[in-house]
Each structure stands twice: as structure tokens, then as C-alpha cells.
Amino acid sequence: MSFAPRNARLRDLALLLGMAVAAAAAYYAFPDNLAFATRVIIMMIFVLSLDFVLGVAGITTLGHSALFGAGAYAAALCAAHGWSEPVLGVIAGAAAAALVALLSGLFLMRTRGLTLLMLTIAVTEVLGELVNKFSDITGGADGLDILMGPIFGVLKFDFRGQVGYIYAACALLLVFAFLRVLVASPFGLAARGIKESPARMRAIGAPVYWRLVAIYAIGGAVAGVAGALSAQSTSLVSPNVFDFQLSADALIMLILGGAGRLYGALFGALVFMSVHQVAASVDPFNWLFIIGALLLAVVYVAPAGLLSLPDLVKRQLRFSR
Amino acid sequence: MKATLYGLCAALALAVAPLAGASADTIKVGIIAPFSGPFSIYGKQFKEALEVFVKDHGTKAGSHEVEFIYKDSTGPNPDVTKQVTRELLIKDGVKYLGGYVFTPNALAVAPLVTQSQTPTVIFNAATSIITKKSPFFVRTSFTLPQVAGPMADWAITNGIKTVATAVTDYGPGIDAEKTFIKEFQAKGGKIVDQIRMPIKTTDFAPFLQRIKSDAPNALFVFIPAGPTAFSFTKAYSDNGLKAAGIQFLGTGDVDDETTLQALGDAAIGIKTSYSYSAAHKSALNDKLKAGLAKLHPDSDANFATVDAYDGAYVLYKMIAAAGTDGPAAVKSVLGMSWESARGPVSIDAHNRSITQNIYIREVAKDAQGKLENKEIATYKDVPDLGQASK
Amino acid sequence: MNTFASICIDGVAYGMILFMISVGLSVTMGLMRVVNLAHGGFAMLGGALAHFGMAALGLNFAAAAALAIVVVVALSAPMERLLYRPLYRMGELQQVLATIGITFLMIASVSYWLGTSILEIRLPSTLSGAVNLGFRTLPADRVFVIVIGLIVIGALYLLVERTRFGVKLRAAVDERDAAACLGIDTAKVFSRTFALGAALAALGGIMGAGLLPIDAYYPLRYMVLFLVVVAVGGLGSIAGSFLAALGLGVLDTAARYLAPAYGTIFFYVAMIVILGWRPHGLLGRTES
């Protein structure tokens, strides 16, 4: 954490610009794969929210898909009931997910460690069951298909997925900028402090519990954005948004990339999904071998995630001299 | 002068004609199914069936070369499915689609196939509403109502007066339950209990004990194919329902051929209704099984095999009739009927779903001592019953 | 009354299977403090090997089960040394990632070797069918599971309370560093305990195959279930796992008898309530 705010801010701005450029480059380089690129972007947003909650604030959760799903269903229900403008749907999704995170956070943040982990899983399972139960409203196991209107009433979603991609990319840049600013702020510092030592934070008078609830709610809102975008780009929501597999995948992507610095979330999501995409087209039956080996390689070689590789290499070079 | 011109044209035409005949354009067909993950058995069965089909019928449909491209949907993941479908349409330029095991996946691609006018043959997804969502969907599998209705009729005809139903608590299960109950009650039967079982159930003993104390003549069950169906069917005999004389009536999902042998002798006597049994006696079925055994000796033909095989038949017919003209292709198969390995089938002209014989089967030992689904009754030309009521 | 008795019996039988698979996880997580998400993989390997023994090698049930457990134990030794030992020093996130990676490799191996269909384990005819208890019948394999489960817990009790290994194990769980200072070879305790946990998982997988059918994706399907039992019971506590498994088993069964429409909601609500009341599990130790 640099204490030269101006330099840091300039650097962040440059990196944000770099991300925008990269997104634009992808748009032109892979015109036929925009659907995949959009899915990667949505995943990046989801993993960013997990990084904020887990990597920065230390809340161990395997139930993040509860918030993703809440956002997805909120956005879908909006569209199904006449408010088919996408941005409205995303806002609704973020709000719904924040609410779910707030309510569940009230009792979740009183626990830690394995207990917290298991409870987050329990909350997700209960939500999934409820969605299935109230199938008249939610469409049940078959899903709820929706028709998305044009963005701001003007930009229609096209067949090639171009509008969808740009829409998602803009959302990613906004979300990333927001989280970066938040993490660099005193609020973010408090979150890091809580991760390192809740006891010390309490000793200096910080309201740890309420901070954690707030962090969880904010992280939840971002996850809700990802869920809403997913429902909108698929124009369908089904109970698989509450899958445990989704939470687990997000966690894998985060740890793969490196938790705590936000960039790791982006990188991990990109690497994991790209490997899956390539491996699946080569030999879908055996892709688990590849990903299993990759995970083990990362843990034993670069435990702090792929983002720490440059540092490791530097250190190796320094030692070998 | 004119004669020379005509002569020149004729000569040119003759010169070009063989080229025109020989230049077969390639039409690509995208097949989307789970090839990885817990449902990869579907992808495997589909792919093997298509390989057998190509061996039997070649790679040409009419004057067009057909190329199959396979993409992994990984399971009930509509976002992945929509992505790979889009890729197939945009990047690979497929003109036809096939596959689709899960209802949400099929629903997610409905707008895409309508917009791109791509005829899509559903190899498995079994909810009636799917074919309504796009005029380009054609289905060669079955629907739950289609399968459940005849079972109710058979039950009444065979002296079963009271039934307890137990279905998995989600869309397809509820469809099966509703259709069965409607048919059964309409014919004078009595439903003594209606149980809906949570999707994640692993231990079915409580439900079976409850049915046992209800003491109906039979139970009717729907559970999606896989480990849970296996557990339920085992628990049926383990909990003494068989010994207590409560007959087991179900849909063919509980004992499809890839899990049938695993059920063991405890499964003997259970009755299921389905569109296909590998034990169906016909020359075409024997040919299909022989073809499969030759290419993949360790595989068993099941409903997914024949659904894909027939799906390929429909695809080839569409391609031969209309090439890349989507709407014409779909039109060409409306009302089409043919003899499939499962029996006589036809594509309903109104709802584009398959009309077929539904068989009531009983699990028995075949001549080699292996378990088979022996057909004991046939209901001819059953349409998708779910369309009528909706 | 009849329903009550049924709930107890079916619930206990279900609980026993959960216990046998989860107890190894509880012990290894409590002892080595490693989040071992690959534990379900050992149960699956046990079941897959037993299936292979019976189907391909023609062995009878007892021989195949014994072979399976021996092979799993043999596999667990090098795995512990090579893969798990580096994890002891690492953070929880790395442990999660690595053990998920190990799980994926196990799944990929079994699906490559034996395919993705269900790998059934045929119990001998003496153990199939039903046992008549008078007011109702109980599947014979459930009775068998209850008996084996009681033997297992009895044996574990003797092992932990009455043997030297047990003393070392308890010392290492309670105070790892102090135990090492007193000359207990903690590395050896760890690897022996790990082997024990894997063996128990394999046994549980084989015994529970009627209820939780063995297939390549078994670990992913049921991982959450085992973690729930361990969390509710308390890490490192065998008695806690036993109580949690039986309690959750009976509760889940009761819900299915009395209110199936609400499915697994009861199970998870119960878990939330218990963990809310006792965050370290029923008999867990507070972290030192």
C-alpha cells in the first residue's frame, strides 16, 4: 500500500486504461468468440467481488453463488414483468444481492473459519431450494426465459454478441474502478486490518462486526451485478446459478490468480476459463486431468497465485547470481 | 451462327454438368451435448450413435456433404450452451443444430435459432414447452407426459386400482405426475398418495416406507436417470415393497440400459413405460445394435442412442430436401413418418415433436442371463400429450 | 409410534454411513488442520476398486472390499508424503486449491479407467433383501451398515483411548508443538492417521454404495455432505462426528417422512442453528 497517493492513482488510471485497451483489442481480435469473452468478463466481475470479500477482508465463503443467483433472478424477474431495460435490471440485481448479503451477513459475520464456510454453503442451498419451490414465480427447474430490451432504449442486443460484450466490458471497468477506489480508501484499509487481526482492530475501536457486514453486502452487490449480466446475456435464468460448483470455481480462479490485489481475480478468471475452453475443444472427456494438474502446479510452485510468478522469478534470478 | 451458339452452349453445359454434380458443398451440423462432467454419458451415447449412422448412411445427404461438429455443454448450463451455440453459428457457420439434453439449455438457444433460422433437432430435452419456443425446434426424443399417460392406462387395464405416486420435485417430475394422475383417475383409478421428493435426496427409505404403509396396488415413480434413480430402485426391493406385492411402475428413466445391469436381480419384475428398449424385436434395432457393437463393443444402446440416430435421420432428410434453407427444411419434415429402430415414428406437423409407440416393458432375464427391458404392451402412435393440455 | 420407530431406524442407518465416511475427515482435519476436500475421493476410490475387484477380477464381496481398502491405504501413503506434507505449512486457501486439484485428478483417473456410469457393488445374497423386525422390515444391508458402524466406533474408541498410538494422536491433536517437543514423531502420527482416515473413507464408500452410489463424480456430488457432518460434529472429535452424523441422519430422515415438500431446507436450517449455537461444532475444540 503506497503512501504516495498521486502516483498510485496515476498508476491505477493507467492500468484501467490498459484494461480498456485490452478489452477493445479482444473485441477486434476475436470477433467470433465474443460470447465466450462476455462469459469471461462476467466471471471476472464475480471473482472480483469474491476477492473483495475473501482476499481483502478475509471472509471465507463457498457460498458466493447465493449472491450471484439472487442478482440473476432479480434481473430476470424485472425483465419478465415488463422492465426489460438492461441497466435497470443490473441495478435491481445489485440491490437484491446486497439485500440477501446484508440479511445473511447479519448472522454469518458472527462466525469464522470452517463454520462460516459451511454456513455460507447452507445459505446457498436453502436459496436454491426456495427457488425450486416457488416455481410459479421463478420458473422452477426449467428456468425463466426473458426477452431483453435495448440498453437505454436504444442499443439492441445483436446476434453476434457485440453489444452484449461492450455492455459487459463497460460494467467490468466501472466495477473494477469502484472496487479499486474502495480498497485504497480507509474503508479498504480497515478491511485489510480485519483480515490480518480482528482482535487488534477491536482494540483500536473499529466496529469489526458491522464493517464485515458492510463489506459482505458491498461484495454481494458486485456479485449481483455479475449475476444480472449473466441472466441478461443468456436471456434465461435457471437454478444452476445457485450451484455449489460455481462458488467453488470462483474460489479456484481467485486462488489461481492470487487473492487480495484485485488483478489476481481478473487473471485467474481469464486463465481458468481459457484453459477450460481450449481443453474442452481438444478433449472434453479428460479436461479434469489438465485442470487438476494446473491447480497442483500452481499450489506447489506459486502458492500465492499466478500473479506472484514474476516476483518468484525475480527472486530466483537474484539467488542464482 | 445460331446453331453454333447453341452448340457452344450445349457443349459448355455438358462440360460443366459433371462438375456441378460433383461439387458437393459441405453443410455443417453442430451437435451440443455434455461431453464432460457427470452427464457426459449423454454426449458419449450421442456421438457413438452418430458414428453408427454415418457408417450406415454415409456422409452425404442428397447432394450435400454433411460434417458434424461437437461442442461440450458441460451439463445443465444455459450460459455455456448459449455461448457454444453462438460460436457454432457464427464461427463454424453451422446450418443445422442437434443435441440439447437439458430443458434450460434448449430454452436459452431458442431466440438464437429463430433469429438465424437454424433447424434444430432436440435429441433429449423432454419438456413439452420447448418446441413452442421456436418454430425451428424439432424433437426426436420424447416428453414426460407422452410416456406417463400410457403407463396409467396400462395400470387400469391390468387390474391396478390404487396407486401412490412419487416423483422428483421439479418440472419434469411434476409433468409426469400430473399426466399420470389425470389419466389414471379419468379411467376410474384411485390415487392414495402423492409424494414429491426433493432433488437432492439420496436416502429414499422414508418415501418407500410411507408407500408401504399406504399399501397401494402399485407405485408410480419418476426420477431422472442417474445415481438417484438407481438408489430408489434398489431401495424398492430392499425395503420389502416387492415382497409386499406393491408393483413398481415407472418411466424408463429409472432403468435405462446403461444402468440396468447394475440394478441386479432385484430389479426383475419392475415395469416401465418408454419410447425405446434395446430388447425391441425388429431388424432395424438389431442392425443398430450390431453397428454399435462393431464400433464400440463396450457400449450399450439406450434411449439416447436411438434419439440421436433418429435425430441424424431427420437432419439428413432436411439437408437433402432444402440444403441451407432453414424454414423449407423444417417444413419438409413436418408430418414425415418412418420406421426407426424403436418402431414407427413421425414428426407431428403441429408441434414438431415426435409421435411414436410407447412400450410398457418389464425387466426380465434374456437368453444370456443378462437383464433386459422386455416389451409387454404397445401403445401405438402416442403424440406429445403435454401439448394438448397446455 | 410406527413412524417414530421407522425414523429412528432409517435415520440411524443413514447416519452410520455418513459417520463412516466423515470420521476420517474429521480426524485428519482436526489433527493436521488441513482442509482436505479430497476425502470423498478416497471413498470413491474404495468403491471403484471394490467394484473392479468384483466385476473384473471375480472376487467375492469380502475379498474385493478388503483388497480395495488395502490398495487405498497403499495409495494414501505416498500421497500424504508427496502431496499433503507441503500443505501443512500453507494457508487454508492453498489447501483448498490443492485438495480440489487432487480431487479432480482422482475423478479424471476413475472416469478414464472405469467410465462415468454407476459402479455397482453387489452385496452377497445374505446381505441383500430384507430383515423382518416384526413391525416392519429393514433392508439387510442397512442392518449390516449399522453393525459395521458400531464395530468401527468401538474399534476407534479402543484405538484412541487405549493404545500408545492413540495417546500420541490425542496429544498431537490437542497441542501439536508441545507433543513434538516431548519427542512424539508427529510426522509419523500424521501419516498413520492419514492412512487410517483414508481406510475409513474407503470402507464407508463401499458400505454406503447402496445409498450413495459410486461413480466417477462421487466426490463432487457429496463433498458438501461430508463437510457438513464434520463441521457440525467438530473438528478432531470422533464422538462429535458420530453424534453429528446420527443426529443429521435422523433429522434428515424425519424431514423426509413428515414434510418432504421442504426437502433439504430442514437439514441446512438445522445446521445453521447448531453452528450458530456452538460455532466449533458439537464437540469441537476451541482453537488454541
mmCIF file of C-alpha atoms in Angstrom, chain B residues 51-208:
data_model
loop_
_atom_site.group_PDB
_atom_site.id
_atom_site.type_symbol
_atom_site.label_atom_id
_atom_site.label_comp_id
_atom_site.label_asym_id
_atom_site.label_seq_id
_atom_site.Cartn_x
_atom_site.Cartn_y
_atom_site.Cartn_z
ATOM 1 C CA GLU B 51 -20.887 -42.557 -35.885
ATOM 2 C CA VAL B 52 -23.071 -45.610 -36.496
ATOM 3 C CA PHE B 53 -25.477 -43.503 -38.542
ATOM 4 C CA VAL B 54 -22.700 -42.165 -40.734
ATOM 5 C CA LYS B 55 -21.419 -45.694 -41.234
ATOM 6 C CA ASP B 56 -24.897 -46.800 -42.312
ATOM 7 C CA HIS B 57 -25.844 -43.833 -44.436
ATOM 8 C CA GLY B 58 -22.611 -42.230 -45.473
ATOM 9 C CA THR B 59 -21.621 -38.614 -45.208
ATOM 10 C CA LYS B 60 -23.869 -37.327 -47.972
ATOM 11 C CA ALA B 61 -27.412 -36.130 -47.572
ATOM 12 C CA GLY B 62 -28.851 -35.580 -51.024
ATOM 13 C CA SER B 63 -26.192 -33.662 -52.895
ATOM 14 C CA HIS B 64 -24.587 -32.178 -49.784
ATOM 15 C CA GLU B 65 -21.685 -33.393 -47.700
ATOM 16 C CA VAL B 66 -22.520 -33.371 -44.014
ATOM 17 C CA GLU B 67 -19.983 -32.586 -41.330
ATOM 18 C CA PHE B 68 -20.732 -32.950 -37.627
ATOM 19 C CA ILE B 69 -19.062 -30.589 -35.180
ATOM 20 C CA TYR B 70 -19.310 -31.499 -31.488
ATOM 21 C CA LYS B 71 -19.315 -28.940 -28.670
ATOM 22 C CA ASP B 72 -19.468 -29.511 -24.936
ATOM 23 C CA SER B 73 -22.351 -28.017 -22.978
ATOM 24 C CA THR B 74 -20.864 -29.403 -19.703
ATOM 25 C CA GLY B 75 -24.303 -30.092 -18.174
ATOM 26 C CA PRO B 76 -27.418 -28.028 -17.336
ATOM 27 C CA ASN B 77 -25.592 -24.755 -18.016
ATOM 28 C CA PRO B 78 -27.621 -22.480 -20.262
ATOM 29 C CA ASP B 79 -24.931 -19.773 -20.371
ATOM 30 C CA VAL B 80 -22.280 -22.170 -21.654
ATOM 31 C CA THR B 81 -24.738 -23.751 -24.059
ATOM 32 C CA LYS B 82 -25.767 -20.411 -25.472
ATOM 33 C CA GLN B 83 -22.131 -19.435 -25.901
ATOM 34 C CA VAL B 84 -21.096 -22.579 -27.768
ATOM 35 C CA THR B 85 -24.229 -22.441 -29.913
ATOM 36 C CA ARG B 86 -23.408 -18.883 -30.877
ATOM 37 C CA GLU B 87 -19.858 -19.927 -31.686
ATOM 38 C CA LEU B 88 -21.088 -22.760 -33.858
ATOM 39 C CA LEU B 89 -23.422 -20.432 -35.712
ATOM 40 C CA ILE B 90 -21.008 -17.540 -36.140
ATOM 41 C CA LYS B 91 -17.561 -19.040 -36.204
ATOM 42 C CA ASP B 92 -18.122 -22.502 -37.627
ATOM 43 C CA GLY B 93 -21.032 -21.479 -39.802
ATOM 44 C CA VAL B 94 -23.244 -24.427 -38.971
ATOM 45 C CA LYS B 95 -26.550 -24.501 -40.729
ATOM 46 C CA TYR B 96 -28.201 -27.100 -38.512
ATOM 47 C CA LEU B 97 -28.022 -27.930 -34.844
ATOM 48 C CA GLY B 98 -28.664 -31.076 -32.865
ATOM 49 C CA GLY B 99 -28.362 -32.396 -29.329
ATOM 50 C CA TYR B 100 -29.550 -30.498 -26.247
ATOM 51 C CA VAL B 101 -30.083 -32.711 -23.254
ATOM 52 C CA PHE B 102 -31.481 -30.233 -20.700
ATOM 53 C CA THR B 103 -34.536 -28.038 -20.965
ATOM 54 C CA PRO B 104 -32.921 -24.761 -19.779
ATOM 55 C CA ASN B 105 -30.181 -25.227 -22.381
ATOM 56 C CA ALA B 106 -32.703 -25.657 -25.173
ATOM 57 C CA LEU B 107 -34.767 -22.708 -23.956
ATOM 58 C CA ALA B 108 -31.694 -20.484 -23.853
ATOM 59 C CA VAL B 109 -30.887 -21.043 -27.531
ATOM 60 C CA ALA B 110 -34.470 -20.657 -28.782
ATOM 61 C CA PRO B 111 -34.051 -16.960 -29.706
ATOM 62 C CA LEU B 112 -30.754 -17.706 -31.446
ATOM 63 C CA VAL B 113 -32.112 -20.435 -33.663
ATOM 64 C CA THR B 114 -35.192 -18.425 -34.503
ATOM 65 C CA GLN B 115 -33.159 -15.378 -35.422
ATOM 66 C CA SER B 116 -30.712 -17.351 -37.528
ATOM 67 C CA GLN B 117 -33.388 -19.653 -38.925
ATOM 68 C CA THR B 118 -31.411 -22.735 -37.978
ATOM 69 C CA PRO B 119 -33.339 -26.008 -37.835
ATOM 70 C CA THR B 120 -32.509 -27.599 -34.500
ATOM 71 C CA VAL B 121 -33.203 -31.216 -33.659
ATOM 72 C CA ILE B 122 -33.607 -31.888 -29.936
ATOM 73 C CA PHE B 123 -32.065 -35.246 -29.069
ATOM 74 C CA ASN B 124 -33.242 -35.406 -25.486
ATOM 75 C CA ALA B 125 -34.803 -32.463 -23.613
ATOM 76 C CA ALA B 126 -38.214 -33.716 -22.647
ATOM 77 C CA THR B 127 -40.419 -30.790 -21.667
ATOM 78 C CA SER B 128 -43.422 -30.096 -23.885
ATOM 79 C CA ILE B 129 -42.951 -26.346 -23.914
ATOM 80 C CA ILE B 130 -39.636 -26.434 -25.756
ATOM 81 C CA THR B 131 -40.979 -26.905 -29.262
ATOM 82 C CA LYS B 132 -43.307 -23.971 -28.644
ATOM 83 C CA LYS B 133 -40.408 -21.607 -28.039
ATOM 84 C CA SER B 134 -39.113 -21.646 -31.587
ATOM 85 C CA PRO B 135 -40.577 -22.761 -34.899
ATOM 86 C CA PHE B 136 -37.203 -24.262 -35.730
ATOM 87 C CA PHE B 137 -37.185 -26.853 -32.964
ATOM 88 C CA VAL B 138 -37.891 -30.440 -33.962
ATOM 89 C CA ARG B 139 -37.740 -33.161 -31.318
ATOM 90 C CA THR B 140 -36.854 -36.811 -31.775
ATOM 91 C CA SER B 141 -36.784 -37.905 -28.138
ATOM 92 C CA PHE B 142 -39.998 -37.974 -26.074
ATOM 93 C CA THR B 143 -41.803 -35.937 -23.457
ATOM 94 C CA LEU B 144 -42.722 -36.965 -19.945
ATOM 95 C CA PRO B 145 -46.470 -36.647 -20.465
ATOM 96 C CA GLN B 146 -46.148 -38.777 -23.587
ATOM 97 C CA VAL B 147 -44.536 -41.535 -21.575
ATOM 98 C CA ALA B 148 -46.557 -41.250 -18.374
ATOM 99 C CA GLY B 149 -50.034 -41.341 -19.921
ATOM 100 C CA PRO B 150 -49.836 -44.872 -21.361
ATOM 101 C CA MET B 151 -48.491 -46.188 -18.075
ATOM 102 C CA ALA B 152 -51.672 -45.050 -16.356
ATOM 103 C CA ASP B 153 -53.800 -46.699 -18.975
ATOM 104 C CA TRP B 154 -51.872 -49.950 -18.757
ATOM 105 C CA ALA B 155 -52.229 -49.926 -14.984
ATOM 106 C CA ILE B 156 -56.005 -49.681 -15.123
ATOM 107 C CA THR B 157 -56.241 -52.275 -17.857
ATOM 108 C CA ASN B 158 -54.220 -54.676 -15.759
ATOM 109 C CA GLY B 159 -56.270 -54.502 -12.629
ATOM 110 C CA ILE B 160 -54.310 -51.944 -10.674
ATOM 111 C CA LYS B 161 -56.853 -49.886 -8.792
ATOM 112 C CA THR B 162 -54.818 -47.867 -6.304
ATOM 113 C CA VAL B 163 -51.544 -46.111 -6.894
ATOM 114 C CA ALA B 164 -49.199 -43.959 -4.858
ATOM 115 C CA THR B 165 -47.126 -41.563 -6.965
ATOM 116 C CA ALA B 166 -43.611 -40.468 -6.085
ATOM 117 C CA VAL B 167 -41.775 -38.040 -8.307
ATOM 118 C CA THR B 168 -38.732 -35.812 -8.050
ATOM 119 C CA ASP B 169 -39.883 -32.337 -7.096
ATOM 120 C CA TYR B 170 -39.142 -30.376 -10.236
ATOM 121 C CA GLY B 171 -40.671 -29.605 -13.641
ATOM 122 C CA PRO B 172 -40.398 -32.945 -15.457
ATOM 123 C CA GLY B 173 -41.404 -34.870 -12.355
ATOM 124 C CA ILE B 174 -44.462 -32.760 -11.837
ATOM 125 C CA ASP B 175 -45.364 -33.128 -15.532
ATOM 126 C CA ALA B 176 -45.162 -36.897 -15.238
ATOM 127 C CA GLU B 177 -47.166 -36.927 -12.010
ATOM 128 C CA LYS B 178 -49.924 -34.685 -13.362
ATOM 129 C CA THR B 179 -50.347 -36.648 -16.564
ATOM 130 C CA PHE B 180 -50.357 -39.999 -14.817
ATOM 131 C CA ILE B 181 -52.862 -38.899 -12.206
ATOM 132 C CA LYS B 182 -55.146 -37.315 -14.776
ATOM 133 C CA GLU B 183 -55.220 -40.432 -16.950
ATOM 134 C CA PHE B 184 -55.469 -42.826 -14.038
ATOM 135 C CA GLN B 185 -58.312 -41.029 -12.324
ATOM 136 C CA ALA B 186 -60.156 -40.488 -15.587
ATOM 137 C CA LYS B 187 -60.286 -44.230 -16.014
ATOM 138 C CA GLY B 188 -61.544 -44.864 -12.531
ATOM 139 C CA GLY B 189 -58.347 -45.390 -10.599
ATOM 140 C CA LYS B 190 -57.662 -44.029 -7.127
ATOM 141 C CA ILE B 191 -54.567 -42.136 -6.121
ATOM 142 C CA VAL B 192 -53.852 -42.887 -2.481
ATOM 143 C CA ASP B 193 -50.766 -40.726 -2.056
ATOM 144 C CA GLN B 194 -48.837 -38.081 -3.964
ATOM 145 C CA ILE B 195 -45.242 -37.698 -2.880
ATOM 146 C CA ARG B 196 -42.813 -35.128 -4.188
ATOM 147 C CA MET B 197 -39.203 -35.977 -3.385
ATOM 148 C CA PRO B 198 -36.511 -33.300 -3.092
ATOM 149 C CA ILE B 199 -33.995 -33.286 -5.922
ATOM 150 C CA LYS B 200 -31.022 -33.899 -3.660
ATOM 151 C CA THR B 201 -32.491 -36.947 -1.907
ATOM 152 C CA THR B 202 -30.057 -39.802 -1.513
ATOM 153 C CA ASP B 203 -31.915 -41.960 1.004
ATOM 154 C CA PHE B 204 -35.336 -42.985 -0.282
ATOM 155 C CA ALA B 205 -36.231 -45.291 2.571
ATOM 156 C CA PRO B 206 -38.658 -42.842 4.188
ATOM 157 C CA PHE B 207 -40.632 -42.453 0.984
ATOM 158 C CA LEU B 208 -40.741 -46.154 0.324
#
